[in-house]
C-alpha positions in Angstrom: -5.8 -2.0 9.5 -2.5 -3.9 9.8 -1.6 -2.5 13.2 -5.2 -3.2 14.5 -4.9 -6.8 13.3 -1.4 -7.2 14.9 -2.8 -5.7 18.2 -5.7 -8.2 18.2 -4.1 -11.3 16.9 -0.3 -10.9 16.7 2.6 -11.3 18.9 3.3 -8.2 20.9 7.0 -8.6 20.2 6.4 -8.5 16.4 8.0 -5.6 14.7 5.5 -3.3 12.9 7.7 -3.2 9.8 8.7 -6.9 9.8 8.2 -9.6 7.1 4.8 -10.1 8.6 3.6 -7.0 6.6 4.2 -9.0 3.4 2.1 -11.9 4.6 -0.6 -9.5 5.6 -0.5 -7.7 2.3 -0.7 -11.1 0.4 -3.8 -12.1 2.4 -5.5 -8.8 1.7 -4.5 -9.1 -2.0 -6.1 -12.6 -2.1 -9.2 -11.3 -0.3 -9.5 -8.5 -3.0 -9.3 -11.1 -5.8 -11.8 -13.3 -4.1 -14.1 -10.4 -3.7 -13.8 -9.6 -7.4 -14.6 -13.2 -8.3 -17.7 -13.2 -6.1 -18.9 -16.1 -3.9 -20.2 -18.1 -6.8 -17.1 -17.7 -8.9 -14.3 -18.7 -6.6 -12.5 -21.9 -7.0 -8.9 -22.8 -7.3 -8.7 -22.5 -11.1 -10.5 -19.1 -11.3 -8.3 -17.6 -8.6 -5.2 -18.8 -10.3 -6.3 -17.5 -13.6 -7.1 -14.1 -12.2 -3.7 -13.9 -10.6 -2.0 -14.9 -13.9 -4.0 -12.1 -15.7 -2.8 -9.4 -13.4 -1.0 -6.7 -15.2 -0.2 -3.5 -13.3 -2.8 -4.5 -10.7 -2.9 -2.4 -7.6 -2.3 -4.2 -4.3 -2.9 -3.6 -0.7 -0.1 -1.2 0.6 2.4 -2.2 -2.0 3.6 -1.6 -5.6 1.3 -2.5 -8.5 2.0 -6.1 -9.6 2.1 -8.1 -12.8 2.0 -11.9 -12.7 3.3 -12.8 -16.2 6.2 -15.0 -14.8 8.7 -12.5 -16.1 9.2 -10.0 -13.3 12.5 -11.7 -12.1 14.3 -14.2 -14.3 14.3 -17.7 -12.7 11.7 -16.7 -10.1 8.4 -16.7 -12.0 6.2 -16.7 -8.9 7.3 -13.2 -7.9 4.7 -10.8 -9.2 5.9 -7.6 -7.4 9.6 -7.3 -7.3 9.8 -3.8 -6.0 10.5 -3.2 -2.4 10.6 -0.2 0.0 12.3 0.2 3.3 10.0 1.6 5.9 10.1 2.7 9.5 7.2 2.5 12.0 6.0 5.8 13.3 3.1 5.4 15.6 0.4 3.4 13.6 2.0 4.3 10.3 4.8 2.8 8.2 6.8 5.7 6.8 8.9 5.0 3.6 12.6 5.5 4.2 13.4 4.9 0.5 11.9 5.1 -2.8 10.8 1.9 -4.5 13.8 -0.4 -4.9 14.0 -2.3 -8.2 15.1 -5.8 -7.1 15.6 -7.3 -10.6 18.0 -4.4 -11.4 20.0 -5.1 -8.2 20.1 -8.8 -9.1 21.3 -8.0 -12.6 24.0 -5.8 -11.3 25.3 -8.5 -9.0 25.3 -11.1 -11.7 27.2 -9.1 -14.2 
């Protein structure tokens, strides 16, 4: 789906495994939340409340997320601090690493 959207709307020079994947994932996650709320239940407050209730919630092509404001100290808006390094192979992104625990890396560099 991501590569089809890039082919139709994106810059042909855009890397398939760039930061654009994160923005696309965020839009898809918001779409899933809005779908859950339904057309009559969507407003700014209900969407924010649903995000804040997220605990181990699956996301589009990413690690499950929790939005309790505690995932990374001093960065309460980050809900899924795990990252993975990928490489594009055809129309797929192939993980090159296991999930990387960013909070642990930050803790290690601050101690």
